[in-house]
Amino acid sequence: MSMREREGAETARPGGAAAERGAAGPRGAGAHLEIGPWVPLAALRVALVAAACVAFAVAPLPYALIAVALALVGAVLPASLLGWAAAFVIAMAQLAHPAAVADPRGYIALIAVHLLHVLAGLILVLPARGRLQVRALAVPARRWLVIEVVAQPVLALALWARAGHVGGAIAGGAVAVGAALCGLAMVIALARLARRR
C-alpha cells in the first residue's frame, strides 16, 4: 500500500488518527471552569473567630477570653463543636449580666451568637481548603437575616418586660405571645424562601 493510500485509510477509519486528534484536542487544551466570585474556605474559619471576638464588646472579660479560645479551637477542629460552645458562653454572659432595653450590647450579642451558629455549621461540613462561590452563601445569609428580623424584636420585648414596665404574669404572657407571633412570621418567611429555591 502506498503512502497516500495509507493516509486515506487512516482518515476514513472511525477512531483513526484524525478522530484521535479531535478527541484529544479539548483535553490537551485544558478545561477552565468559571465559578464567578469566590472566597477561600479558610475565610469561614477566620470569620468564626472574628465573630467570637465580638464578645470583648458585649461580655465581661473572662467570658470573652473563654469564647475566643473556644472559637479558635473550633476553627481548627470543627468536629469538636467548640464553635457552638463559644456561642453558648456569650449567651450565658448575657443571661448573667443582662443589658438594658436601650443598650445595644444585647442585640449585638444576639447577632454574634447566631452568626457563630451558622459559621460553625458551615465549617463542620465544608473542607478547610478550597474555594467557595459567594452565591452559595446567599441562602444561609437570607435565613440568618430572616431569623434576626424576628429574634431582635423578641429580645427587645423580653428586655422591656424584664425591666418591670409590666407585672410578672403579664410580662411573661406578652413575651410568649410576641415570640409565638414572631416565630410564625419566621416560619412563613422561610417557607417562601424555600419555594423560591
Short mmCIF file of C-alpha atoms in Angstrom, two decimals:
data_model
loop_
_atom_site.label_atom_id
_atom_site.label_comp_id
_atom_site.label_asym_id
_atom_site.label_seq_id
_atom_site.Cartn_x
_atom_site.Cartn_y
_atom_site.Cartn_z
CA MET A 1 0.00 0.00 0.00
CA SER A 2 1.35 3.41 -0.95
CA MET A 3 1.82 6.27 1.49
CA ARG A 4 -1.20 8.17 0.03
CA GLU A 5 -3.47 5.11 0.34
CA ARG A 6 -2.43 4.57 3.94
CA GLU A 7 -3.23 8.22 4.80
CA GLY A 8 -6.67 7.95 3.15
CA ALA A 9 -7.50 4.76 5.01
CA GLU A 10 -6.36 6.26 8.31
CA THR A 11 -8.56 9.33 7.79
CA ALA A 12 -11.64 7.34 6.80
CA ARG A 13 -11.35 4.74 9.54
CA PRO A 14 -13.52 5.67 12.62
CA GLY A 15 -11.18 6.22 15.54
CA GLY A 16 -8.25 6.84 13.22
CA ALA A 17 -5.59 9.48 13.59
CA ALA A 18 -7.96 12.33 12.72
CA ALA A 19 -10.58 11.17 15.25
CA GLU A 20 -7.93 10.68 17.91
CA ARG A 21 -6.61 14.18 17.34
CA GLY A 22 -10.15 15.60 17.61
CA ALA A 23 -10.86 13.72 20.82
CA ALA A 24 -7.57 14.71 22.40
CA GLY A 25 -7.91 18.35 21.39
CA PRO A 26 -10.14 19.65 24.24
CA ARG A 27 -8.26 17.63 26.82
CA GLY A 28 -4.95 18.86 25.56
CA ALA A 29 -6.13 22.46 25.64
CA GLY A 30 -7.16 22.12 29.32
CA ALA A 31 -10.67 22.98 30.50
CA HIS A 32 -11.17 26.13 32.60
CA LEU A 33 -14.19 26.26 34.88
CA GLU A 34 -15.58 29.70 35.69
CA ILE A 35 -17.16 29.76 39.16
CA GLY A 36 -17.68 33.51 39.47
CA PRO A 37 -16.84 35.45 42.64
CA TRP A 38 -15.43 33.20 45.34
CA VAL A 39 -13.86 33.22 48.78
CA PRO A 40 -11.33 30.79 50.22
CA LEU A 41 -12.95 28.25 52.51
CA ALA A 42 -10.46 29.20 55.20
CA ALA A 43 -12.20 32.59 55.38
CA LEU A 44 -15.17 30.92 57.08
CA ARG A 45 -12.91 29.78 59.90
CA VAL A 46 -11.41 33.23 60.23
CA ALA A 47 -14.95 34.66 60.32
CA LEU A 48 -15.85 32.27 63.16
CA VAL A 49 -13.02 33.62 65.32
CA ALA A 50 -13.85 37.20 64.33
CA ALA A 51 -17.47 36.71 65.37
CA ALA A 52 -16.32 35.36 68.72
CA CYS A 53 -14.14 38.44 69.22
CA VAL A 54 -17.34 40.48 69.41
CA ALA A 55 -17.55 39.06 72.93
CA PHE A 56 -14.96 41.62 74.03
CA ALA A 57 -17.53 44.35 73.30
CA VAL A 58 -20.60 42.67 74.79
CA ALA A 59 -19.44 40.44 77.65
CA PRO A 60 -17.18 40.69 80.71
CA LEU A 61 -13.52 39.85 80.09
CA PRO A 62 -13.45 36.26 81.45
CA TYR A 63 -16.40 35.26 79.26
CA ALA A 64 -14.85 36.96 76.23
CA LEU A 65 -11.49 35.23 76.65
CA ILE A 66 -13.14 31.83 77.04
CA ALA A 67 -15.38 32.40 74.00
CA VAL A 68 -12.48 33.40 71.75
CA ALA A 69 -10.33 30.50 72.95
CA LEU A 70 -13.15 28.06 72.23
CA ALA A 71 -13.72 29.59 68.80
CA LEU A 72 -10.01 29.28 67.95
CA VAL A 73 -10.03 25.58 68.74
CA GLY A 74 -13.37 25.16 66.98
CA ALA A 75 -11.98 26.81 63.84
CA VAL A 76 -9.06 24.38 63.75
CA LEU A 77 -11.09 21.33 64.80
CA PRO A 78 -14.70 21.85 63.67
CA ALA A 79 -15.70 18.34 64.79
CA SER A 80 -15.01 19.40 68.37
CA LEU A 81 -18.18 21.55 68.15
CA LEU A 82 -16.44 24.25 70.17
CA GLY A 83 -17.74 26.91 67.79
CA TRP A 84 -21.15 26.33 69.32
CA ALA A 85 -19.57 26.30 72.79
CA ALA A 86 -18.25 29.82 72.10
CA ALA A 87 -21.77 30.95 71.21
CA PHE A 88 -23.08 29.34 74.41
CA VAL A 89 -20.55 31.22 76.54
CA ILE A 90 -21.55 34.58 75.02
CA ALA A 91 -25.22 33.77 75.55
CA MET A 92 -24.59 32.79 79.19
CA ALA A 93 -22.70 36.05 79.73
CA GLN A 94 -25.76 37.95 78.58
CA LEU A 95 -28.02 35.99 80.91
CA ALA A 96 -25.68 36.57 83.83
CA HIS A 97 -25.32 40.27 83.05
CA PRO A 98 -28.43 41.26 81.05
CA ALA A 99 -28.36 44.56 79.19
CA ALA A 100 -30.98 47.28 79.32
CA VAL A 101 -33.56 47.68 76.58
CA ALA A 102 -31.71 50.62 75.04
CA ASP A 103 -28.28 49.01 75.42
CA PRO A 104 -27.08 47.80 72.01
CA ARG A 105 -24.80 45.16 73.52
CA GLY A 106 -27.63 42.69 73.97
CA TYR A 107 -28.67 42.93 70.34
CA ILE A 108 -25.08 42.72 69.11
CA ALA A 109 -24.56 39.64 71.25
CA LEU A 110 -27.61 38.02 69.67
CA ILE A 111 -26.21 38.71 66.21
CA ALA A 112 -22.83 37.26 67.19
CA VAL A 113 -24.32 34.11 68.76
CA HIS A 114 -26.49 33.46 65.72
CA LEU A 115 -23.58 34.09 63.35
CA LEU A 116 -21.38 31.70 65.32
CA HIS A 117 -24.07 29.05 64.99
CA VAL A 118 -24.26 29.47 61.20
CA LEU A 119 -20.49 29.55 60.69
CA ALA A 120 -19.89 26.56 62.96
CA GLY A 121 -22.36 24.57 60.88
CA LEU A 122 -20.71 25.58 57.61
CA ILE A 123 -17.15 24.73 58.62
CA LEU A 124 -18.32 21.42 60.02
CA VAL A 125 -19.48 20.21 56.59
CA LEU A 126 -17.03 22.04 54.32
CA PRO A 127 -13.33 21.25 53.91
CA ALA A 128 -10.63 23.57 55.21
CA ARG A 129 -9.05 24.19 51.81
CA GLY A 130 -10.60 25.19 48.51
CA ARG A 131 -12.85 27.89 47.12
CA LEU A 132 -16.49 28.65 47.80
CA GLN A 133 -18.78 30.52 45.42
CA VAL A 134 -20.08 33.69 47.03
CA ARG A 135 -23.58 32.94 45.71
CA ALA A 136 -23.54 29.67 47.69
CA LEU A 137 -23.70 31.81 50.83
CA ALA A 138 -26.88 33.58 49.70
CA VAL A 139 -29.32 31.04 51.15
CA PRO A 140 -27.67 30.83 54.61
CA ALA A 141 -27.41 34.63 54.64
CA ARG A 142 -31.11 35.05 53.85
CA ARG A 143 -32.11 32.59 56.54
CA TRP A 144 -29.86 34.33 59.04
CA LEU A 145 -31.41 37.68 58.18
CA VAL A 146 -34.98 36.38 58.45
CA ILE A 147 -34.32 34.91 61.86
CA GLU A 148 -32.61 38.07 63.07
CA VAL A 149 -35.51 40.23 61.93
CA VAL A 150 -37.74 38.05 64.12
CA ALA A 151 -35.43 37.47 67.07
CA GLN A 152 -34.38 41.06 67.65
CA PRO A 153 -37.90 42.33 68.44
CA VAL A 154 -38.48 39.32 70.71
CA LEU A 155 -35.31 40.19 72.61
CA ALA A 156 -36.37 43.83 72.89
CA LEU A 157 -39.77 42.75 74.23
CA ALA A 158 -38.16 40.41 76.76
CA LEU A 159 -35.77 43.10 77.99
CA TRP A 160 -38.61 45.61 78.20
CA ALA A 161 -40.73 43.20 80.24
CA ARG A 162 -37.80 42.31 82.48
CA ALA A 163 -37.26 46.00 83.27
CA GLY A 164 -40.51 45.93 85.24
CA HIS A 165 -42.68 48.01 82.94
CA VAL A 166 -45.47 45.46 83.41
CA GLY A 167 -46.42 42.85 86.01
CA GLY A 168 -44.68 39.48 86.08
CA ALA A 169 -47.56 37.41 84.72
CA ILE A 170 -48.41 39.97 82.06
CA ALA A 171 -44.76 40.27 81.09
CA GLY A 172 -44.42 36.52 80.66
CA GLY A 173 -47.59 36.36 78.62
CA ALA A 174 -46.54 39.28 76.44
CA VAL A 175 -43.17 37.71 75.72
CA ALA A 176 -44.76 34.34 74.95
CA VAL A 177 -47.33 35.87 72.58
CA GLY A 178 -44.70 38.01 70.90
CA ALA A 179 -42.38 35.06 70.48
CA ALA A 180 -45.19 32.95 69.02
CA LEU A 181 -46.16 35.63 66.51
CA CYS A 182 -42.56 36.25 65.52
CA GLY A 183 -41.97 32.51 65.23
CA LEU A 184 -44.97 32.19 62.94
CA ALA A 185 -43.67 35.04 60.79
CA MET A 186 -40.27 33.35 60.61
CA VAL A 187 -41.79 30.02 59.52
CA ILE A 188 -43.79 31.75 56.79
CA ALA A 189 -40.76 33.70 55.58
CA LEU A 190 -38.54 30.61 55.49
CA ALA A 191 -41.23 28.66 53.63
CA ARG A 192 -41.41 31.39 50.99
CA LEU A 193 -37.63 31.35 50.64
CA ALA A 194 -37.72 27.58 50.18
CA ARG A 195 -40.34 27.89 47.43
CA ARG A 196 -38.22 30.46 45.59
CA ARG A 197 -35.35 27.98 45.50
#
